[in-house]
Amino acid sequence: MARKTEIPSSYYGEPQKFDPTFRGPIHNRSCTDVLCCVIFIIVILGYIALGTVAWIHGDPRKVVYPTDSNGQFCGQQGTPHANKAILFYFNILHCANPAVLINLQCPTTQLCVSKCPDRFATYTDMQYNYRFNKSYWEYYRQFCKPGFDNPWKSVAQVLRDEDCPSMLVPSRPFLQRCFPDFITRNGTLTVANKTNFQDGLGKTRSVTDLRDAANGITALLDAKEVGIKIFEDYASSWYWILIGLVITMVVSLLFILLLRFTAGVLLWLVIFGVIAAVGYGIWHCYWEYSVLQGKPDADVTISDIGFQTDFRVYLQLSQTWLIFMISLAVIEAVIVLMLIFLRRRVRIAIALLKEGSKAIGYIMSTLFYPIITFFLLAVCIAYWAVTAVFLASSGDAVYKVMSTQPKCQYANLTCDPETFNKTNVTKVCPGAQCTFAFYGGESVYHRYIFILQLCNLLIFLWLVNFTIALGQCTLAGAFASYYWALKKPADIPACPLFASFGRAIRYHTGSLAFGALILSIVQFFRIILEYLDRKLKGAHNAFARFLLCCLKCCFWCLEHFIKFMNRNAYIMIAIYGKNFCTSARDAFFLLMRNVVRVAVLDKVTDFLLFLGKLLISGSVGVLAFFFFTRKIPVIQEEVPSLNYYWVPLLTVIFGSYLVAHGFFNVYAMCVDTLFLCFCEDLERNDGSAGKPYFMSPGLHKILRKAEQPSKQYSVS
């Protein structure tokens, strides 16, 4: 058997030499990556300026209120339309035009009204009945342009000047817009008990024409309806969601405190608890599936019913439970196989986590640092969202020619509603109208709104990654102070977390910003690739889709590699105070010089912590499910009335996972820091009286034992 060619250790840099003065994080350090720090500060100031300009030019009311053909808000207080909160379409039949989907506007006159029509009527019938009863005109004029008061004007002239609609259809307000009041009777679609009606132009139209026209608009507004209902659910259940997150925080804190004393027992309980919970889930899904098998309506497939906002519909299908059962079975098999093949590494990782719990026990303040990270992330997200809304609502009203004729040469061109009737557009394109399209402008600011939105996104990613980097560097400095204390806890410096935070902000803002910028650029390109992928879903170019898939895969791998390198670079920055590139190189070389130990512990501790997060968030999620579905008899009356019970449920589950992740991330950072410090310790010292190890005897025994079995595979 031939021995593999071994790479000399010097290939990955020289090992650290013994230094009797080294006692952990260096205090005498200087500022690093100053240029990047200056750029970062300038960018933050520019971001504040961007938000200010967007606030000056933007108007969120443009997103909230419907807008008539003159660009006026319907229902806005302090305006002539304060009591007219509903948008009325003169001829809703035009809304079946493809222009609705292209321009997000219906090519017909739109008017703010106080109420929707409640009867069928035409302008011709109104003129006929007006001779005998003046009330017909008083009713009809509510849906004419303000100021028009000439019921004897000919129908042709009224329609030409767009003074009044040619017809009225019984409607009801839906998302502040008048939509035909459809009712299905004995399987037949009707409006006010009619299946046909007059359009005021001498034609008899079917109710199905109204349905097609309404669908043109509702396809754009369905998302808003769901959004409003979700907002209502949040408004009525936020208190209970907050209670669920507080419960998660308390359970996570207790879990971490118990790890300090019973790490081995508790982690094995977590492992078997997750296996048992998933096993119960498989049994429950099978039971539900077998019960629904005998019911005739349960054989419908998910694709047959399509998307439903009420998720309870899916729970009545046997296919849903079959999918759940198969998914849980796969998860169970993966967990069991990983535990079988990684059982030795799991035992080593548990011992390492137990050692990490001692460090956290001595520096308890680290458990509360995630609160600072959550607060900073909340500020970043809120500022980005508000800036995005104000940017999207910036600009003046822009009017475009809307024509029902597909070959109109003026269609989609900008126009002026005050001079539109004096142009020859209506002659070339009969029925064309100058309708409000969107808010924009021709200034430099308005022309580059899209670019500013991209800048808003990139800076947002930069700030988020900087916040995470600051947390990682701060925790690494605190745990490094623990490790390099020869006599624990006597030699641990006072307030190690606060001191580490001060060093990171004062000296290494530029280095943290540099690493965050690299990661943000990669994430930015990943978002663009995801956007292009959605746009090319229906494309038939197989090569383009294959290339896009390869790029997405490459950028995914690159992002995770950069996250791994950044994390270890921040640990080296916290200890030695060098710049980002030097720290990243030193961390990489140190890991490569100890690749056997890295292979033993790689991702195993993360896997154990993930199981803990899964168990906590899953337990709180089950409790929330029983609460919001009124299956807890004691507090049934306290449950708020909801449109979709899954809205607060998913929020609690996702929020619980994030809260648990915040606490457990402290553990993960502790383990990574201790591991790098251990590798440095082995290179610097030999355990003799003159060069004693800084690690505890337990940690030395754990990791020394871990590398012995791996050395057996160095010969082939």
XYZ file of C-alpha atoms in Angstrom:
716
model
C 0.000 0.000 0.000
C 1.350 3.367 -0.956
C 1.282 6.238 1.477
C -0.500 9.360 0.273
C 1.638 12.369 -0.539
C 1.357 14.654 2.450
C 1.192 18.408 2.083
C 3.772 20.083 4.359
C 2.269 22.108 7.188
C 4.206 25.189 6.047
C 2.098 25.167 2.859
C -0.705 26.659 4.962
C 1.505 29.090 6.858
C 3.791 28.656 9.813
C 2.276 27.459 13.113
C 2.053 29.956 15.941
C 5.144 30.245 18.173
C 5.181 30.308 21.958
C 4.715 33.811 23.356
C 4.857 34.120 27.165
C 3.186 37.559 27.029
C 0.142 36.406 25.056
C -2.986 36.317 27.233
C -5.855 36.341 24.753
C -7.494 39.284 22.928
C -4.818 41.937 22.361
C -5.637 45.259 23.986
C -3.023 47.432 22.268
C -4.436 47.465 18.760
C -5.048 50.004 15.989
C -7.872 50.741 13.574
C -8.152 48.323 10.642
C -9.536 48.758 7.105
C -9.913 52.506 7.647
C -10.816 53.174 4.001
C -13.742 50.748 4.152
C -14.817 52.326 7.439
C -14.903 55.782 5.813
C -16.834 54.436 2.820
C -19.280 52.684 5.150
C -19.943 55.905 7.100
C -20.428 57.849 3.849
C -22.855 55.200 2.598
C -24.859 55.394 5.848
C -25.061 59.186 5.520
C -26.111 58.761 1.877
C -28.722 56.219 2.951
C -30.133 58.731 5.429
C -30.195 61.324 2.633
C -31.961 58.843 0.326
C -34.594 58.186 2.980
C -35.068 61.940 3.482
C -35.492 62.615 -0.253
C -37.895 59.675 -0.571
C -39.858 61.025 2.408
C -40.088 64.465 0.763
C -41.208 63.156 -2.642
C -43.119 60.037 -1.593
C -46.689 59.749 -0.423
C -47.835 56.387 1.020
C -51.456 57.458 0.503
C -50.928 56.606 -3.162
C -50.561 52.983 -2.089
C -53.438 52.993 0.425
C -56.221 54.892 -1.367
C -57.727 54.098 -4.799
C -57.170 56.848 -7.373
C -59.653 58.232 -9.916
C -58.911 59.184 -13.527
C -57.701 62.630 -12.417
C -55.210 61.232 -9.928
C -57.326 62.230 -6.902
C -57.529 59.994 -3.816
C -60.892 58.448 -2.948
C -61.881 58.758 0.709
C -58.928 60.841 1.854
C -59.842 63.186 4.685
C -59.472 66.897 3.997
C -60.170 66.577 0.248
C -63.361 67.001 -1.843
C -63.525 63.195 -2.028
C -63.474 62.667 1.756
C -66.999 61.175 1.673
C -66.434 59.335 -1.588
C -64.264 56.404 -0.610
C -65.254 53.977 -3.404
C -63.930 53.851 -6.972
C -66.544 53.450 -9.723
C -65.763 52.275 -13.292
C -67.825 53.953 -16.069
C -67.762 50.837 -18.250
C -66.440 47.840 -16.399
C -66.724 45.734 -19.575
C -63.563 47.476 -20.809
C -61.676 45.971 -17.877
C -61.514 42.634 -19.683
C -58.997 44.300 -22.018
C -55.399 42.966 -21.850
C -54.303 46.530 -21.048
C -55.476 45.895 -17.485
C -52.719 43.345 -16.942
C -50.105 45.333 -18.879
C -50.663 48.791 -17.393
C -52.402 47.860 -14.113
C -55.209 50.261 -15.110
C -58.664 49.698 -16.574
C -59.079 51.734 -19.847
C -62.291 53.482 -18.787
C -63.141 56.605 -16.800
C -62.860 56.055 -13.052
C -64.780 58.166 -10.552
C -64.878 58.475 -6.755
C -68.406 57.828 -5.415
C -70.005 57.520 -1.984
C -71.878 54.306 -2.791
C -72.150 51.745 -5.587
C -75.149 51.408 -7.950
C -77.890 49.100 -6.645
C -79.919 48.620 -9.865
C -79.603 48.150 -13.607
C -80.019 51.395 -15.570
C -78.928 52.980 -18.847
C -78.512 56.630 -19.774
C -81.127 56.203 -22.530
C -83.710 54.825 -20.078
C -82.914 57.643 -17.650
C -83.639 60.292 -20.292
C -86.952 58.605 -21.147
C -88.094 58.299 -17.499
C -86.869 61.788 -16.618
C -89.855 63.253 -18.450
C -92.200 61.713 -15.879
C -90.058 61.529 -12.729
C -87.126 63.843 -11.936
C -85.747 61.398 -9.328
C -84.301 59.194 -12.077
C -81.788 61.898 -12.938
C -81.013 62.633 -9.282
C -80.023 59.002 -8.821
C -78.092 58.693 -12.106
C -76.107 61.919 -11.687
C -74.329 60.454 -8.620
C -72.261 58.439 -11.075
C -71.577 61.268 -13.530
C -68.655 63.664 -13.480
C -68.951 66.394 -10.821
C -70.566 69.529 -12.217
C -72.433 67.835 -15.065
C -76.150 68.802 -14.900
C -77.643 68.409 -18.371
C -79.887 65.320 -18.522
C -81.090 66.329 -22.029
C -77.655 66.124 -23.618
C -77.653 63.471 -26.359
C -76.299 60.040 -25.571
C -73.653 60.270 -28.297
C -72.302 63.564 -26.916
C -72.378 62.336 -23.316
C -70.368 59.257 -24.201
C -68.012 61.283 -26.380
C -67.273 63.754 -23.571
C -67.339 61.007 -20.935
C -69.816 62.911 -18.790
C -71.789 59.872 -17.588
C -71.599 56.095 -17.883
C -73.705 54.453 -20.568
C -75.048 51.943 -18.041
C -75.207 51.136 -14.333
C -74.837 47.620 -12.931
C -75.881 46.514 -9.408
C -72.594 46.436 -7.527
C -71.114 46.131 -4.073
C -67.901 47.647 -2.687
C -64.947 45.283 -2.727
C -61.504 46.610 -1.758
C -62.958 50.134 -2.122
C -64.047 49.447 -5.700
C -67.489 48.799 -7.204
C -67.791 45.246 -8.542
C -70.912 43.560 -9.983
C -72.939 41.848 -7.258
C -72.693 38.279 -8.560
C -75.005 35.625 -7.100
C -75.151 31.985 -8.216
C -78.690 30.599 -8.266
C -79.182 26.917 -9.077
C -75.778 26.845 -10.725
C -76.488 29.924 -12.894
C -74.505 33.150 -12.499
C -76.792 36.166 -12.043
C -76.681 39.850 -11.138
C -79.886 41.137 -9.481
C -81.632 37.914 -10.626
C -80.788 38.657 -14.282
C -78.550 36.777 -16.677
C -78.695 39.431 -19.441
C -78.744 43.233 -19.454
C -78.598 46.257 -21.795
C -75.242 48.023 -22.134
C -76.768 51.401 -23.092
C -75.295 51.161 -26.585
C -78.101 49.107 -28.075
C -76.597 45.696 -27.281
C -77.736 42.918 -24.970
C -74.859 41.578 -22.903
C -74.480 38.473 -20.767
C -73.592 38.448 -17.068
C -70.591 36.285 -17.969
C -69.161 39.335 -19.798
C -69.256 41.185 -16.489
C -67.567 38.279 -14.769
C -64.738 38.255 -17.329
C -64.311 42.005 -16.948
C -64.308 41.828 -13.160
C -61.759 39.030 -13.227
C -59.413 41.350 -15.092
C -59.317 43.577 -12.022
C -59.742 41.045 -9.214
C -56.729 39.145 -10.508
C -54.735 42.231 -9.531
C -56.575 42.877 -6.254
C -56.892 39.394 -4.760
C -53.473 39.736 -3.188
C -54.532 43.004 -1.574
C -57.686 41.372 -0.159
C -55.653 38.585 1.395
C -53.201 41.179 2.694
C -55.987 43.143 4.387
C -57.354 40.006 6.060
C -53.866 39.036 7.212
C -53.423 42.534 8.655
C -56.744 42.148 10.507
C -55.590 38.810 11.916
C -52.358 40.365 13.138
C -54.281 43.271 14.691
C -56.500 40.880 16.689
C -53.887 38.269 17.624
C -50.632 40.237 18.136
C -51.000 39.953 21.906
C -51.101 36.141 21.797
C -48.294 36.007 19.232
C -46.167 38.054 21.626
C -47.022 35.674 24.476
C -45.927 32.718 22.317
C -42.588 34.390 21.567
C -42.054 35.207 25.252
C -42.724 31.548 26.114
C -40.121 30.550 23.516
C -37.605 32.980 25.016
C -38.156 31.622 28.534
C -37.926 27.981 27.373
C -34.749 28.717 25.360
C -33.163 30.463 28.333
C -34.038 27.581 30.666
C -32.723 25.089 28.113
C -29.367 26.868 27.909
C -29.133 27.161 31.710
C -29.841 23.432 32.061
C -27.106 22.705 29.506
C -24.675 24.179 32.022
C -25.327 21.298 34.430
C -26.867 18.431 32.407
C -25.554 18.936 28.874
C -25.071 15.257 28.050
C -28.423 14.043 29.349
C -30.356 17.022 27.959
C -28.915 16.794 24.441
C -29.625 13.054 24.252
C -33.177 13.797 25.442
C -33.470 16.388 22.654
C -32.275 13.891 20.057
C -34.685 11.159 21.130
C -37.423 13.736 21.703
C -37.203 14.919 18.078
C -37.187 11.307 16.846
C -40.242 10.507 18.975
C -42.083 13.683 17.895
C -41.485 13.015 14.197
C -42.509 9.369 14.738
C -45.768 10.490 16.344
C -46.313 12.845 13.413
C -45.932 9.943 10.974
C -48.464 7.868 12.926
C -50.955 10.761 13.155
C -50.683 11.469 9.403
C -51.269 7.788 8.654
C -54.313 7.757 10.931
C -55.807 10.860 9.268
C -55.038 9.400 5.831
C -56.741 6.084 6.632
C -59.828 7.874 8.041
C -60.207 10.084 4.945
C -59.670 7.188 2.539
C -63.275 6.082 2.913
C -64.811 9.524 2.303
C -65.831 10.369 -1.291
C -64.904 14.083 -1.176
C -61.442 13.405 0.236
C -60.109 11.846 -2.988
C -59.833 15.255 -4.704
C -56.222 16.187 -5.458
C -54.570 19.421 -4.349
C -54.029 20.489 -7.965
C -57.782 20.181 -8.592
C -58.783 22.708 -5.918
C -55.864 25.081 -6.577
C -54.764 27.740 -4.090
C -57.096 28.327 -1.150
C -56.532 30.936 1.550
C -58.393 28.744 4.046
C -55.850 26.005 4.749
C -58.480 23.877 6.485
C -59.707 22.888 3.012
C -56.446 21.038 2.394
C -56.734 19.156 5.684
C -59.901 17.500 4.363
C -57.934 15.831 1.542
C -56.292 12.429 1.940
C -53.509 13.486 -0.449
C -52.425 16.233 1.973
C -51.876 13.776 4.812
C -50.098 11.354 2.479
C -47.639 14.117 1.518
C -47.131 15.016 5.193
C -46.553 11.363 6.080
C -43.973 10.801 3.330
C -42.149 14.050 4.182
C -41.939 13.205 7.879
C -40.799 9.658 7.087
C -37.944 11.012 4.966
C -36.951 13.451 7.738
C -37.041 10.647 10.312
C -34.881 8.403 8.133
C -32.317 11.181 7.560
C -32.048 11.952 11.300
C -31.694 8.267 12.281
C -29.080 7.559 9.589
C -27.056 10.631 10.574
C -27.075 9.550 14.215
C -26.004 5.993 13.288
C -23.094 7.027 11.066
C -22.040 10.033 13.179
C -22.625 8.527 16.622
C -18.968 8.978 17.703
C -18.860 12.558 16.449
C -22.169 13.240 18.187
C -20.674 12.139 21.518
C -17.638 14.381 20.944
C -19.852 17.313 19.932
C -21.983 16.865 23.056
C -18.850 16.966 25.186
C -17.691 20.126 23.385
C -21.075 21.774 23.932
C -20.816 20.872 27.595
C -17.458 22.636 27.711
C -18.997 25.621 25.929
C -21.756 25.804 28.530
C -19.080 26.450 31.166
C -17.885 29.501 29.223
C -21.433 30.815 28.932
C -21.968 30.103 32.619
C -19.072 32.419 33.488
C -20.195 35.128 31.002
C -23.995 35.036 31.356
C -24.380 38.460 29.733
C -23.699 36.828 26.344
C -27.147 35.197 26.502
C -28.799 38.613 26.343
C -26.696 40.039 23.512
C -29.102 38.628 20.838
C -31.645 41.197 22.091
C -29.323 43.968 20.842
C -28.951 42.171 17.503
C -32.740 41.755 17.161
C -33.251 45.458 17.922
C -30.670 46.600 15.352
C -32.071 44.222 12.724
C -35.598 45.513 13.415
C -34.394 49.092 12.869
C -32.716 48.110 9.574
C -35.785 46.254 8.300
C -38.165 49.057 9.302
C -36.023 51.759 7.657
C -35.649 49.715 4.464
C -39.404 48.988 4.245
C -40.423 52.618 4.859
C -37.869 53.897 2.335
C -39.045 51.365 -0.258
C -42.692 52.439 0.179
C -41.861 56.143 -0.074
C -39.694 55.527 -3.149
C -42.478 53.512 -4.789
C -44.984 56.303 -4.133
C -42.732 59.135 -5.323
C -43.615 61.380 -8.233
C -46.496 63.238 -9.819
C -49.539 61.793 -11.538
C -48.696 60.449 -15.013
C -51.532 60.053 -17.530
C -51.482 57.679 -20.498
C -53.691 57.033 -23.496
C -55.878 53.991 -22.808
C -57.601 52.523 -25.826
C -59.823 49.490 -26.259
C -58.499 49.113 -29.811
C -55.382 46.933 -29.904
C -53.913 48.715 -32.965
C -54.152 52.271 -31.668
C -50.844 54.005 -32.438
C -51.202 56.356 -29.471
C -51.866 53.612 -26.905
C -49.703 53.819 -23.783
C -48.297 57.254 -24.650
C -48.338 60.000 -22.037
C -51.027 62.665 -22.356
C -52.469 65.767 -20.677
C -56.104 65.363 -19.553
C -56.761 69.115 -19.880
C -55.812 69.268 -23.570
C -56.590 65.674 -24.547
C -59.976 66.425 -26.144
C -58.354 69.036 -28.406
C -55.963 66.512 -29.955
C -56.706 64.131 -32.812
C -56.165 61.025 -30.667
C -59.901 60.447 -30.208
C -60.386 60.697 -33.987
C -57.659 58.203 -34.818
C -58.567 55.926 -31.917
C -62.308 56.243 -31.129
C -63.035 55.601 -27.478
C -59.461 56.380 -26.361
C -59.128 58.126 -23.008
C -56.462 60.030 -21.132
C -56.397 58.065 -17.875
C -54.269 58.246 -14.769
C -51.613 55.498 -15.007
C -49.135 55.812 -12.145
C -47.005 58.211 -10.166
C -43.705 59.199 -11.717
C -41.958 62.093 -13.406
C -39.319 63.190 -15.879
C -36.750 64.552 -13.410
C -33.428 62.810 -12.793
C -34.755 61.558 -9.446
C -37.872 60.022 -10.976
C -36.009 58.459 -13.888
C -33.712 56.596 -11.503
C -36.315 55.400 -8.990
C -35.613 51.766 -9.942
C -31.858 52.264 -9.459
C -32.524 53.875 -6.082
C -34.651 50.874 -5.077
C -31.735 48.576 -5.947
C -29.398 50.781 -3.892
C -31.893 50.627 -1.035
C -31.815 46.822 -1.190
C -28.006 46.568 -1.379
C -27.410 48.962 1.529
C -30.072 47.134 3.528
C -28.233 43.828 3.017
C -24.954 45.530 3.960
C -26.368 46.915 7.214
C -28.004 43.584 8.140
C -24.777 41.638 7.545
C -22.772 44.274 9.438
C -25.128 43.920 12.408
C -24.664 40.134 12.379
C -20.880 40.532 11.985
C -20.757 42.923 14.946
C -22.562 40.343 17.086
C -20.243 37.530 16.013
C -17.082 39.556 16.648
C -18.357 40.749 20.027
C -19.225 37.237 21.230
C -15.956 35.841 19.876
C -13.955 38.411 21.832
C -15.842 37.599 25.047
C -15.384 33.828 24.718
C -11.732 34.226 23.708
C -11.213 36.178 26.942
C -12.589 33.161 28.810
C -10.409 30.638 26.952
C -7.108 32.509 27.339
C -7.596 32.964 31.091
C -5.073 30.572 32.643
C -6.918 30.348 35.952
C -10.663 30.248 35.342
C -12.628 32.194 36.447
C -10.121 34.281 38.422
C -8.203 35.504 35.339
C -11.286 36.319 33.239
C -11.275 40.126 32.757
C -14.137 42.224 34.086
C -17.056 42.865 31.702
C -15.587 40.837 28.810
C -18.670 41.269 26.605
C -18.777 45.062 26.959
C -15.002 45.313 26.402
C -15.234 43.147 23.276
C -18.106 45.248 21.923
C -16.095 48.425 22.487
C -13.035 47.010 20.683
C -15.141 45.870 17.713
C -16.809 49.279 17.287
C -13.740 51.418 18.001
C -11.099 49.558 16.014
C -12.753 47.161 13.573
C -15.841 48.822 12.082
C -14.037 48.929 8.725
C -13.077 45.238 8.823
C -16.585 44.146 9.794
C -18.056 46.371 7.066
C -15.597 44.914 4.515
C -16.631 41.332 5.252
C -20.312 42.295 5.316
C -19.990 44.067 1.943
C -18.505 40.998 0.235
C -21.345 38.820 1.533
C -23.982 41.453 0.645
C -22.829 41.679 -2.978
C -23.133 37.899 -3.361
C -26.605 37.928 -1.750
C -27.608 40.850 -4.000
C -26.724 38.878 -7.120
C -28.557 35.846 -5.739
C -31.727 37.950 -5.360
C -31.363 39.205 -8.952
C -30.921 35.625 -10.183
C -34.050 34.553 -8.278
C -35.965 37.439 -9.876
C -34.752 36.453 -13.362
C -35.633 32.826 -12.651
C -39.234 33.809 -11.845
C -39.425 35.907 -14.994
C -38.135 33.033 -17.133
C -40.458 30.396 -15.669
C -42.463 30.237 -18.877
C -39.481 30.554 -21.217
C -38.794 27.711 -23.634
C -35.066 28.372 -23.889
C -33.683 25.313 -22.119
C -30.087 26.558 -22.282
C -30.959 29.858 -20.577
C -32.776 28.058 -17.759
C -29.883 25.587 -17.366
C -27.344 28.421 -17.222
C -29.473 30.285 -14.683
C -29.776 27.156 -12.537
C -25.982 26.679 -12.590
C -25.413 30.318 -11.617
C -27.884 30.031 -8.738
C -26.125 26.903 -7.486
C -22.676 28.517 -7.731
C -23.759 31.679 -5.920
C -25.467 29.588 -3.219
C -22.223 27.689 -2.591
C -20.220 30.928 -2.710
C -22.519 32.607 -0.174
C -22.224 29.754 2.325
C -18.442 29.576 1.895
C -18.120 33.337 2.510
C -20.343 33.073 5.595
C -18.069 30.319 6.948
C -14.893 32.279 6.228
C -16.297 35.547 7.583
C -17.327 33.874 10.829
C -13.819 32.543 11.442
C -12.214 35.789 10.260
C -14.226 37.742 12.836
C -12.942 35.398 15.562
C -9.342 36.132 14.535
C -10.117 39.874 14.387
C -11.512 39.710 17.928
C -8.353 37.980 19.181
C -5.485 39.623 17.257
C -7.009 42.888 15.953
C -5.688 42.498 12.383
C -7.454 43.616 9.212
C -10.099 41.491 7.499
C -7.990 39.952 4.708
C -5.129 39.001 7.034
C -7.549 37.566 9.598
C -9.420 35.565 6.938
C -6.120 34.157 5.630
C -4.881 33.273 9.123
C -8.190 31.607 9.989
C -8.184 29.597 6.767
C -4.590 28.442 7.245
C -5.248 27.544 10.886
C -8.262 25.445 9.891
C -6.313 23.722 7.123
C -3.457 22.910 9.523
C -6.080 21.256 11.743
C -8.244 19.807 8.997
C -8.595 16.450 10.822
C -10.203 18.101 13.825
C -12.387 20.262 11.563
C -13.602 17.120 9.774
C -14.504 15.503 13.090
C -16.598 18.401 14.356
C -17.805 19.936 11.088
C -21.535 20.708 11.316
C -22.160 18.075 14.011
C -22.565 20.679 16.750
C -24.720 22.749 14.396
C -26.872 19.661 13.807
C -27.384 19.127 17.543
C -28.256 22.778 18.105
C -30.631 22.639 15.128
C -32.462 19.726 16.753
C -32.799 21.812 19.912
C -34.215 24.765 17.968
C -36.547 22.407 16.112
C -37.839 20.842 19.320
C -38.495 24.202 21.024
C -40.140 25.929 18.056
C -42.118 22.773 17.231
C -43.409 22.428 20.796
C -44.500 26.073 20.927
C -46.031 25.644 17.449
C -48.125 22.662 18.594
C -49.315 24.650 21.609
C -50.207 27.594 19.326
C -52.082 25.252 16.954
C -54.277 23.896 19.750
C -54.883 27.450 20.994
C -55.807 29.149 17.703
C -57.991 26.206 16.596
C -59.898 26.392 19.930
C -58.904 22.898 21.063
C -57.951 23.957 24.588
C -61.295 23.987 26.494
C -60.068 26.119 29.401
C -59.262 29.201 27.288
C -61.537 28.732 24.262
C -63.299 32.052 24.835
C -60.020 33.962 24.881
C -59.171 32.980 21.296
C -59.663 35.953 18.919
C -61.863 35.644 15.820
C -59.582 35.118 12.814
C -59.903 35.019 9.021
C -56.978 32.613 8.692
C -55.802 30.809 11.823
C -52.588 29.873 10.022
C -51.426 33.524 9.976
C -50.673 33.809 13.718
C -49.735 30.106 13.842
C -47.002 30.393 11.196
C -45.860 33.675 12.739
C -45.466 32.010 16.133
C -43.598 29.018 14.657
C -41.270 31.139 12.519
C -40.784 33.726 15.258
C -40.109 30.984 17.828
C -37.451 29.497 15.590
C -35.795 32.920 15.194
C -35.866 33.528 18.961
C -34.429 30.068 19.668
C -31.873 30.621 16.895
C -30.772 33.866 18.537
C -30.061 32.126 21.865
C -28.542 28.987 20.347
C -26.369 31.074 18.024
C -24.515 32.203 21.153
C -23.664 28.560 21.771
C -22.580 28.018 18.160
C -20.299 31.073 18.307
C -18.907 29.866 21.629
C -18.031 26.445 20.206
C -16.396 27.918 17.077
C -14.343 30.351 19.142
C -13.226 27.670 21.602
C -12.259 25.404 18.703
C -10.041 28.007 17.000
C -8.500 28.958 20.331
C -7.845 25.273 21.027
C -6.012 24.912 17.696
C -3.926 28.011 18.483
C -3.231 26.687 21.974
C -1.866 23.398 20.651
C 0.524 25.253 18.334
C 1.699 27.754 20.947
C 2.080 25.438 23.946
C 3.038 21.838 24.749
C 1.455 21.356 28.178
C 4.726 21.580 30.079
C 5.242 23.714 33.172
C 6.905 26.432 31.072
C 4.325 26.233 28.289
C 1.055 25.198 29.950
C -2.129 24.697 27.973
C -4.873 27.276 28.487
C -7.555 24.702 27.701
C -9.227 22.738 30.428
C -8.125 19.098 30.850
C -11.614 18.008 29.798
C -11.469 19.900 26.489
C -7.958 18.610 25.779
C -9.101 15.047 26.379
C -12.173 15.507 24.135
C -10.414 16.863 21.070
C -7.285 14.748 21.421
C -9.486 11.671 21.528
C -11.461 12.952 18.543
C -8.504 13.090 16.180
C -7.119 9.618 16.957
C -9.655 7.560 14.946
C -9.359 9.945 11.995
C -5.598 9.365 11.705
C -6.282 5.744 10.770
C -7.483 6.923 7.365
C -4.268 8.747 6.434
C -2.840 5.534 4.922
C -4.414 3.876 1.911
